[in-house]
PDB file of C-alpha atoms in Angstrom:
ATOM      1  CA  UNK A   8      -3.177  17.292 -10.869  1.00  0.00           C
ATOM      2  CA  UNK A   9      -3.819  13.959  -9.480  1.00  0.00           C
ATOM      3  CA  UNK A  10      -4.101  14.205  -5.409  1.00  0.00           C
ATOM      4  CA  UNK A  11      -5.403  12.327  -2.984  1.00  0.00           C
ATOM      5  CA  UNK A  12      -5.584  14.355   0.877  1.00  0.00           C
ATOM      6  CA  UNK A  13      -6.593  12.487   3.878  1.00  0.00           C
ATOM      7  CA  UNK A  14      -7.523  14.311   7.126  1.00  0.00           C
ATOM      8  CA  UNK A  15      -9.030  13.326  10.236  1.00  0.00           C
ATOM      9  CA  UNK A  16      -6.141  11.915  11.904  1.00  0.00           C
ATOM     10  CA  UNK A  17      -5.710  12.040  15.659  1.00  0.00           C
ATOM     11  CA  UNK A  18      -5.427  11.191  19.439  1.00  0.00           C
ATOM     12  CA  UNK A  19      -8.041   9.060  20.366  1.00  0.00           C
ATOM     13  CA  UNK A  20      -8.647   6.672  23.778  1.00  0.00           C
ATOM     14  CA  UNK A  21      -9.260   3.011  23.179  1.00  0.00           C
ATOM     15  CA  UNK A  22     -12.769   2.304  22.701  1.00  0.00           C
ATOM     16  CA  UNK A  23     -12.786   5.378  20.955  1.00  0.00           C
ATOM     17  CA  UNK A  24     -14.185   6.543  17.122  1.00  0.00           C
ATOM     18  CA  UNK A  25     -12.729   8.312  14.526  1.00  0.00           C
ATOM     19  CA  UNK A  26     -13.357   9.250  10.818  1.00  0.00           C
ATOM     20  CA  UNK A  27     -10.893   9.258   8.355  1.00  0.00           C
ATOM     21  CA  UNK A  28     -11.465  11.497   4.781  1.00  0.00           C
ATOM     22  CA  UNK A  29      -9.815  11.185   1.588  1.00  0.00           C
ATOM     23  CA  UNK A  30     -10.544  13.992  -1.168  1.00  0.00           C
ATOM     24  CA  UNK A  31      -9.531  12.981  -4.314  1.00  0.00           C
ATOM     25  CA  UNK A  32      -9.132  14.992  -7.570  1.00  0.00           C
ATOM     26  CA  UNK A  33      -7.832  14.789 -11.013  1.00  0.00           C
ATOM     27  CA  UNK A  34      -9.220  11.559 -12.169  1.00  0.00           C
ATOM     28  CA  UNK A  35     -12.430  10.201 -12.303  1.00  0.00           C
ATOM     29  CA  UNK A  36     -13.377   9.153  -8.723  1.00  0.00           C
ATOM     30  CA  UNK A  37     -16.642   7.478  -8.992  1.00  0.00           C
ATOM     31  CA  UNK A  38     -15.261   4.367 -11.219  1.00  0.00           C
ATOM     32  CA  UNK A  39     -11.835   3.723  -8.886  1.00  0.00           C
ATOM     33  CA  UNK A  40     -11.608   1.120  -6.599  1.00  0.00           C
ATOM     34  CA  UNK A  41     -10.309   2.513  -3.279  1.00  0.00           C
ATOM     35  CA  UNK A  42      -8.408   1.376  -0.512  1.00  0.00           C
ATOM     36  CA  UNK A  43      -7.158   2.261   2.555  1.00  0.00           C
ATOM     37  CA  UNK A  44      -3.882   0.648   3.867  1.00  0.00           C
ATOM     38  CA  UNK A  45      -2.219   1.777   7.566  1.00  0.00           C
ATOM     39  CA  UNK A  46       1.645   1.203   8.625  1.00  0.00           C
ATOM     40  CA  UNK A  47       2.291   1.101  12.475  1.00  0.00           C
ATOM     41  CA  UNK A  48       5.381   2.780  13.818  1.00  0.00           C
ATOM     42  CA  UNK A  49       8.251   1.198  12.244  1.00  0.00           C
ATOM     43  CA  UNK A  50       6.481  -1.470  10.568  1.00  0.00           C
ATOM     44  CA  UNK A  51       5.577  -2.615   7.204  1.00  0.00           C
ATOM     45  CA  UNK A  52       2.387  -2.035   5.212  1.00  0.00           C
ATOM     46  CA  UNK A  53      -0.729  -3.396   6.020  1.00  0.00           C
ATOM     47  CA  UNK A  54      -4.272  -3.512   3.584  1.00  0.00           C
ATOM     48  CA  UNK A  55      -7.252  -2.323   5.447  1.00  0.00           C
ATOM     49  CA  UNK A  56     -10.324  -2.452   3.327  1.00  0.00           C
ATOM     50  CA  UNK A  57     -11.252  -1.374   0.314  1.00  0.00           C
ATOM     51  CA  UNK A  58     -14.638  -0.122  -1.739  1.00  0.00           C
ATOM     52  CA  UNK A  59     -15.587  -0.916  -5.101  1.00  0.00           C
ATOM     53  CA  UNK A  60     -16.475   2.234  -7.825  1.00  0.00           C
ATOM     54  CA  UNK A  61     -19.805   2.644  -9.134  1.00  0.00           C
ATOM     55  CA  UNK A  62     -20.072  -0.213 -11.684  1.00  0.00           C
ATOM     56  CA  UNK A  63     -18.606  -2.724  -9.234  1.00  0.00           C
ATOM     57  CA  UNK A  64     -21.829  -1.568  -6.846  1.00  0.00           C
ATOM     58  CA  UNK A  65     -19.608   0.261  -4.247  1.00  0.00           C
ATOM     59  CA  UNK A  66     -19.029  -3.340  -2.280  1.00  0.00           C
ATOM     60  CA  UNK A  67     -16.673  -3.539   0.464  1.00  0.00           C
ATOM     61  CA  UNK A  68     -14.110  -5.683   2.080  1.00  0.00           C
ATOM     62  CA  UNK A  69     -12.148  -5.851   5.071  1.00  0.00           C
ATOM     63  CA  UNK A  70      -8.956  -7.169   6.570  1.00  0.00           C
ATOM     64  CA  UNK A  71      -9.488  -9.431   9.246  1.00  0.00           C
ATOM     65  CA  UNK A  72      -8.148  -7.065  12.380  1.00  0.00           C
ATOM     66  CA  UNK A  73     -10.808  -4.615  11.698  1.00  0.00           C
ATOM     67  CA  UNK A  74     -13.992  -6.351  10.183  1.00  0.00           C
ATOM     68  CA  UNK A  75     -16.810  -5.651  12.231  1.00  0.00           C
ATOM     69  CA  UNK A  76     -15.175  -1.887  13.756  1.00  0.00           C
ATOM     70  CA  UNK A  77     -14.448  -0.487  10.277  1.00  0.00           C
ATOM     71  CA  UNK A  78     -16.451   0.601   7.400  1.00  0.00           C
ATOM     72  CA  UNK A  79     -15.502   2.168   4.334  1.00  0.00           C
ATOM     73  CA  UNK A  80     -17.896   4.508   2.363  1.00  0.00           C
ATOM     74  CA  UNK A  81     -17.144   7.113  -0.308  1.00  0.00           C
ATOM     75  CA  UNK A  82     -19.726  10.001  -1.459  1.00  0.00           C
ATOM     76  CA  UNK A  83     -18.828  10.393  -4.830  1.00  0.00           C
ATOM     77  CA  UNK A  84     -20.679  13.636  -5.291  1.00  0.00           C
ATOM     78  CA  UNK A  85     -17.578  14.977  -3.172  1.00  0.00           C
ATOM     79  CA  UNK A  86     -14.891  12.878  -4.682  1.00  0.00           C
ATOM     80  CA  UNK A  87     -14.284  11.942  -1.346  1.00  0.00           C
ATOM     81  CA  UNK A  88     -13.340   8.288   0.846  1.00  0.00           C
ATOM     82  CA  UNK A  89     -13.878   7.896   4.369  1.00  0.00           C
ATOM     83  CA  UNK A  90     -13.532   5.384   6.935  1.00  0.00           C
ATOM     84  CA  UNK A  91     -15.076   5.211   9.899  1.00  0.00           C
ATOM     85  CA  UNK A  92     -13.423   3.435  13.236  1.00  0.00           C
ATOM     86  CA  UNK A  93     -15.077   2.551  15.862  1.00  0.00           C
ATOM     87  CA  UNK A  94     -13.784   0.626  18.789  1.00  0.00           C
ATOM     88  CA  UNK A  95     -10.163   1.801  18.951  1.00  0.00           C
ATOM     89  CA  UNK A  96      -7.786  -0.349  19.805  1.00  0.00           C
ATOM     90  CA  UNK A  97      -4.036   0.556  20.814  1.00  0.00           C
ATOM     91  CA  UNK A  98      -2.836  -1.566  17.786  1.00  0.00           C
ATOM     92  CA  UNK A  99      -4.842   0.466  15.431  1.00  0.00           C
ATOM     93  CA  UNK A 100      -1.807   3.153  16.023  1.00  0.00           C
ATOM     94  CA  UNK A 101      -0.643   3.871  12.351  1.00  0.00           C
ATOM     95  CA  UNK A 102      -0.407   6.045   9.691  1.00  0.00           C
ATOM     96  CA  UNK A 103      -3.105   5.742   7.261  1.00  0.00           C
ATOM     97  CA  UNK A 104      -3.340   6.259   3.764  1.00  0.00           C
ATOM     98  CA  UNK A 105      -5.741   5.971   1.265  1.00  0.00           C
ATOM     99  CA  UNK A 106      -4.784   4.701  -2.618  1.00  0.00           C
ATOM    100  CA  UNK A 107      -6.577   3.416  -5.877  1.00  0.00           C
ATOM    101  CA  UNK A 108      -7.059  -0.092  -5.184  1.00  0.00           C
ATOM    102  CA  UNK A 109      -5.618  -2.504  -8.059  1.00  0.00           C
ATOM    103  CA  UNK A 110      -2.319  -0.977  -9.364  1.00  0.00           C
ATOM    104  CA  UNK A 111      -1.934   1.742  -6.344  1.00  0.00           C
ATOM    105  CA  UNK A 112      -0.524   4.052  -8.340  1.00  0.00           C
ATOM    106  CA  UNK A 113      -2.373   7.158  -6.630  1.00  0.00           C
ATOM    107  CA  UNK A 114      -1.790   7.864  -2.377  1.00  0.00           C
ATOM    108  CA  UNK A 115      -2.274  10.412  -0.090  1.00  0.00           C
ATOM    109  CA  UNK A 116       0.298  11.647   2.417  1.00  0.00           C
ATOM    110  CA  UNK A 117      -0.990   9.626   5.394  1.00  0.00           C
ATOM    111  CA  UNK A 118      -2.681  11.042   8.118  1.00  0.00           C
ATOM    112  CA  UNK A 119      -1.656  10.108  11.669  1.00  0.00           C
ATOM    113  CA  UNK A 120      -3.820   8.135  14.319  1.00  0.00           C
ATOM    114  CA  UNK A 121      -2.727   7.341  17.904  1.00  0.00           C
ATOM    115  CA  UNK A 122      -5.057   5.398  19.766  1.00  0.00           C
ATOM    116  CA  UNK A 123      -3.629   5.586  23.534  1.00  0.00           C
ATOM    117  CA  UNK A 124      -5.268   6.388  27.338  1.00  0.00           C
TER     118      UNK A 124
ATOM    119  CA  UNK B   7      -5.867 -15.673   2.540  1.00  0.00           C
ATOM    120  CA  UNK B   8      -2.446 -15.460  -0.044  1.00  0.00           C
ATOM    121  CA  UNK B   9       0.915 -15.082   2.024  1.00  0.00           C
ATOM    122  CA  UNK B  10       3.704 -12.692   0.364  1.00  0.00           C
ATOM    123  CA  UNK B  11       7.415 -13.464   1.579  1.00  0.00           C
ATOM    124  CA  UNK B  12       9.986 -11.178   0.262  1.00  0.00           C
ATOM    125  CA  UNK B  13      14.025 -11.637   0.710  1.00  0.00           C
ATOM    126  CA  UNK B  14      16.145 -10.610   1.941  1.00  0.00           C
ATOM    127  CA  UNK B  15      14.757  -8.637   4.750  1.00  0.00           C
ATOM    128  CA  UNK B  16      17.762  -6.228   4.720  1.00  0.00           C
ATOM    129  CA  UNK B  17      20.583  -5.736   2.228  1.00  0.00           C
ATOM    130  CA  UNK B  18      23.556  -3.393   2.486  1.00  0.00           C
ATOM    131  CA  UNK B  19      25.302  -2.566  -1.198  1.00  0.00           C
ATOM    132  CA  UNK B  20      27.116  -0.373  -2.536  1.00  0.00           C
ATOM    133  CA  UNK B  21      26.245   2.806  -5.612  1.00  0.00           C
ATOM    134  CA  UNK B  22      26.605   1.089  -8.794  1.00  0.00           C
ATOM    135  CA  UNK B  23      25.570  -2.431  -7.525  1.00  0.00           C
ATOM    136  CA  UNK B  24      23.115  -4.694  -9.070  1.00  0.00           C
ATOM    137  CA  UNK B  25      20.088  -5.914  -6.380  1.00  0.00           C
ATOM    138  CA  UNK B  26      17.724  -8.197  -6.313  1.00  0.00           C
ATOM    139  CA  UNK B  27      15.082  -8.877  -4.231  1.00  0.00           C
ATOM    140  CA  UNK B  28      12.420 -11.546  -4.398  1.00  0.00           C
ATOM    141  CA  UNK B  29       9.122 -12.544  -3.413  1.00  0.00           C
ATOM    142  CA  UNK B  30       7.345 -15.730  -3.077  1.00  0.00           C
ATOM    143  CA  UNK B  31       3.175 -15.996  -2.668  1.00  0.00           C
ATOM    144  CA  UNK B  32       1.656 -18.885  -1.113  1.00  0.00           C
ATOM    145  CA  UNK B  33      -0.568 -19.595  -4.035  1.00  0.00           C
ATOM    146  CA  UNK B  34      -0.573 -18.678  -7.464  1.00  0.00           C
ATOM    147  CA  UNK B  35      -1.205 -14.858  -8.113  1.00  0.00           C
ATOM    148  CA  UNK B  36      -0.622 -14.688 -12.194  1.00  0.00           C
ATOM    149  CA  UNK B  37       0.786 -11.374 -12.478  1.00  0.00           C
ATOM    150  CA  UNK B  38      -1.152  -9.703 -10.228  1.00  0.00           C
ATOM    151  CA  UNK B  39       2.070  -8.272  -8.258  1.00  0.00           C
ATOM    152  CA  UNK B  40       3.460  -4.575  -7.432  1.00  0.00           C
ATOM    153  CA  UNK B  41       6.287  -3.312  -6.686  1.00  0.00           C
ATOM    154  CA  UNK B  42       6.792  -0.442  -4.367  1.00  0.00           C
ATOM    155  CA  UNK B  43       9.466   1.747  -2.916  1.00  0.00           C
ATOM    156  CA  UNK B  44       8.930   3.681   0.512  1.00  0.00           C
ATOM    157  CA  UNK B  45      11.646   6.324   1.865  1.00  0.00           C
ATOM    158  CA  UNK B  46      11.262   7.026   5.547  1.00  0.00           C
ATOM    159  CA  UNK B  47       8.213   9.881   6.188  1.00  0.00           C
ATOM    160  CA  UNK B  48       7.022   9.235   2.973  1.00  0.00           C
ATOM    161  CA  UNK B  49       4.187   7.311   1.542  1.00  0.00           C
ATOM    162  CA  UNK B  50       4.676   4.262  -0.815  1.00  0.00           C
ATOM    163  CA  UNK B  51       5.698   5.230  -4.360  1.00  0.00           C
ATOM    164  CA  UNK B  52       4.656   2.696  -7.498  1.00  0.00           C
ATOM    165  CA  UNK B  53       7.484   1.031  -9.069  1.00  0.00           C
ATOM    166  CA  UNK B  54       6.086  -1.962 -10.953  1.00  0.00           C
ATOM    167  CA  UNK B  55       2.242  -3.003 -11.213  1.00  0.00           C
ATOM    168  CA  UNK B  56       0.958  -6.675 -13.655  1.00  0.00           C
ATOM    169  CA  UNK B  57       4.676  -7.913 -12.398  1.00  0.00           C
ATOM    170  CA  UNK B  58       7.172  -6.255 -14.730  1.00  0.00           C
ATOM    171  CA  UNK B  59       5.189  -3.108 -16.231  1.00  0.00           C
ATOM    172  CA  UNK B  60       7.506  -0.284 -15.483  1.00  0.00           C
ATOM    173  CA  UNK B  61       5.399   2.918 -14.001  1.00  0.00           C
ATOM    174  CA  UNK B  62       5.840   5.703 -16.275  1.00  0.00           C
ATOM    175  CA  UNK B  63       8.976   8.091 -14.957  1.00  0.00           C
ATOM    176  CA  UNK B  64      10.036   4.978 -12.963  1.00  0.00           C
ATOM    177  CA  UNK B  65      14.287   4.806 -13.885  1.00  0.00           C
ATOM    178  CA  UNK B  66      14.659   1.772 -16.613  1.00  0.00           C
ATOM    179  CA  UNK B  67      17.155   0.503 -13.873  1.00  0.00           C
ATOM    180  CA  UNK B  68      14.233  -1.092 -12.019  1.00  0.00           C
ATOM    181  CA  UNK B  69      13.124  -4.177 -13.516  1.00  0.00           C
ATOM    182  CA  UNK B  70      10.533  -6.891 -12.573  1.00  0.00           C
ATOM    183  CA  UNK B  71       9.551 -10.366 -13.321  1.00  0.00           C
ATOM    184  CA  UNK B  72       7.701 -13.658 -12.781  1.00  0.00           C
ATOM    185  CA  UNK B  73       4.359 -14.466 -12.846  1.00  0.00           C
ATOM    186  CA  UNK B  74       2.561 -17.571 -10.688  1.00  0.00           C
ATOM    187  CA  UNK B  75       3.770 -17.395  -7.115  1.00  0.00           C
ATOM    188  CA  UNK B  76       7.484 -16.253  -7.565  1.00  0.00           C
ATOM    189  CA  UNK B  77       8.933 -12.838  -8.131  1.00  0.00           C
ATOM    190  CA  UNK B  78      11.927 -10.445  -8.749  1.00  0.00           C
ATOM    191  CA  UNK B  79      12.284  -6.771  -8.490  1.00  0.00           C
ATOM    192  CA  UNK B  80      16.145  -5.714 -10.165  1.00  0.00           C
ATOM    193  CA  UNK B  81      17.607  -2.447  -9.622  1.00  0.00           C
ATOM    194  CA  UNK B  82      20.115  -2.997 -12.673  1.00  0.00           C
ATOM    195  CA  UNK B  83      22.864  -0.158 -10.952  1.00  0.00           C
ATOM    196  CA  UNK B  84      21.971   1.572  -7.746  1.00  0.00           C
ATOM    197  CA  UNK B  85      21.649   4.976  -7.045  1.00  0.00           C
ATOM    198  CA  UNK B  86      22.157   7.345  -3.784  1.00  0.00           C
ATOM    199  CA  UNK B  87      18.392   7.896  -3.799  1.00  0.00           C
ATOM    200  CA  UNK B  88      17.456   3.713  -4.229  1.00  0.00           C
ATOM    201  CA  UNK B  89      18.201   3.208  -0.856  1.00  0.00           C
ATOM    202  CA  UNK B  90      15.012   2.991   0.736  1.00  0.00           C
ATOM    203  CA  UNK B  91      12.254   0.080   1.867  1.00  0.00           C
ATOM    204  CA  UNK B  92      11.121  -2.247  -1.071  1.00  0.00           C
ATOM    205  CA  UNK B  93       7.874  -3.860  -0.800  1.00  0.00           C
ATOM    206  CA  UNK B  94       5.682  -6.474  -3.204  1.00  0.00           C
ATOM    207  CA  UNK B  95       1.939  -6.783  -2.893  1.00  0.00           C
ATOM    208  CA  UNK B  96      -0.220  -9.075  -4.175  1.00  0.00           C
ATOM    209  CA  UNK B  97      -3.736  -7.615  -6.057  1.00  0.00           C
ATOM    210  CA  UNK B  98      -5.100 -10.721  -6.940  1.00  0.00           C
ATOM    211  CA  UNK B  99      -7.428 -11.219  -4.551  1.00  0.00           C
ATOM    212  CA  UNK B 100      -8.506  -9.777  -1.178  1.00  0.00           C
ATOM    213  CA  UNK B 101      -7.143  -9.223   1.379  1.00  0.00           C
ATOM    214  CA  UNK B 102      -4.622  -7.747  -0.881  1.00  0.00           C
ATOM    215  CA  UNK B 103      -1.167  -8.658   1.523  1.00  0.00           C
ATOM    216  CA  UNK B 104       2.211  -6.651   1.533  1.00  0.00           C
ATOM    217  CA  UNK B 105       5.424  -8.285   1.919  1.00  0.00           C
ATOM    218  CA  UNK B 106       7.270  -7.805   5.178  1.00  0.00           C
ATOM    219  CA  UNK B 107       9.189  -5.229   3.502  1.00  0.00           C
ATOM    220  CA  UNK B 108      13.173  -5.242   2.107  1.00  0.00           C
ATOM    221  CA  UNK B 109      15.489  -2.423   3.314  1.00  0.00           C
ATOM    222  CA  UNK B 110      18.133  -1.483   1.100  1.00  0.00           C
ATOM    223  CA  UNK B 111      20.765   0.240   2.786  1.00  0.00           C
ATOM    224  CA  UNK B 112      24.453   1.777   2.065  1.00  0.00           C
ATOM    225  CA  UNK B 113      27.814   0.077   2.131  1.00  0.00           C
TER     226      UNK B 113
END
């Protein structure tokens, strides 16, 4: 079965760090494109970052609100996606969810982080 | 970086109705545009990915076209379980931007 789990979620105080996994399983995880993508509490979706596969040299790229406190790696002995925060800040409150990058036709459930004192 | 507006923001219809929603990027995208439906709790579902390829399973009463910088996402006949949050997103280039979202609510 195709599945992607994320875990990791969270309370965390601003300033704060975090990691976020994604296991993935059922296709061929070293070649996909990943992203990660967050939604805030009743808001719409918004693109964090992504990581190339294997033969696009595992490059990554940011949105703007987190470039510089967010990095994206992937260990693709574990067919696994993580993202590390650091530097918390209250508007990084979301859901986030990892997903193949280009047609996002694969996502996890979400896993929850609250960044609040 | 490419700007994705979608409209209408919020639609009420009716079962049986035929929608459509659109969405307009701030530069040419080609057909680099999905389609996604999100019920509440939930994560984003696949509808349509390259503009108007239909997701295998996805009902034939969803329907998209367009390509360059405008866009339309059909639901031919709605359905109790279509009402939900409709969003477009544009994979052309990075940072890949969402559309502020459509929700699609009952009569």
């Amino acid at each position: 079965e195709v599945q992607l789990v994320e875990s990791g979620g969270g309370l965390v105080k601003p300033g704060g760090s975090l990691r976020l996994s994604c296991a993935a399983s059922g296709f061929t995880f070293s070649n996909a494109w990943m992203s990660w993508v967050r939604q805030a509490p009743g808001k719409g979706l918004e693109w964090v970052g992504h990581i190339k596969g294997k033969t696009g040299g595992g490059t990554t790229d940011y949105a703007a609100p987190v470039k510089g406190r967010f990095s994206i790696s992937r260990d693709d002995s574990k067919n696994t996606l993580y993202v590390q925060m650091d530097s918390l800040k209250t508007e990084d409150t979301a859901v986030y969810y990892c997903t193949t990058d280009g047609t996002f036709d694969i996502w996890g459930q979400g896993t929850m982080v609250t960044v609040s004192s | 970086d490419i700007q994705m507006t979608q409209s209408p923001s919020s639609l009420s219809a009716s079962v049986g109705d035929r929608v459509t929603i659109t969405c307009r990027a701030s530069q040419s995208i080609s057909n680099y545009l999905n389609w996604f439906q999100q019920k509440p709790g939930k994560a984003p579902k696949l509808l349509i990915s390259a503009a108007s390829s239909l997701k295998s399973g996805v009902p034939s009463r969803f329907s998209g076209s367009g390509s360059g910088t405008d866009f339309t996402l059909t639901i031919s006949s709605l359905q109790p379980e279509d009402f939900a949050t409709y969003y477009c997103q544009q994979s052309y280039s990075t940072p890949r931007t969402f559309g502020q979202g459509t929700r699609v609510e009952i009569k």
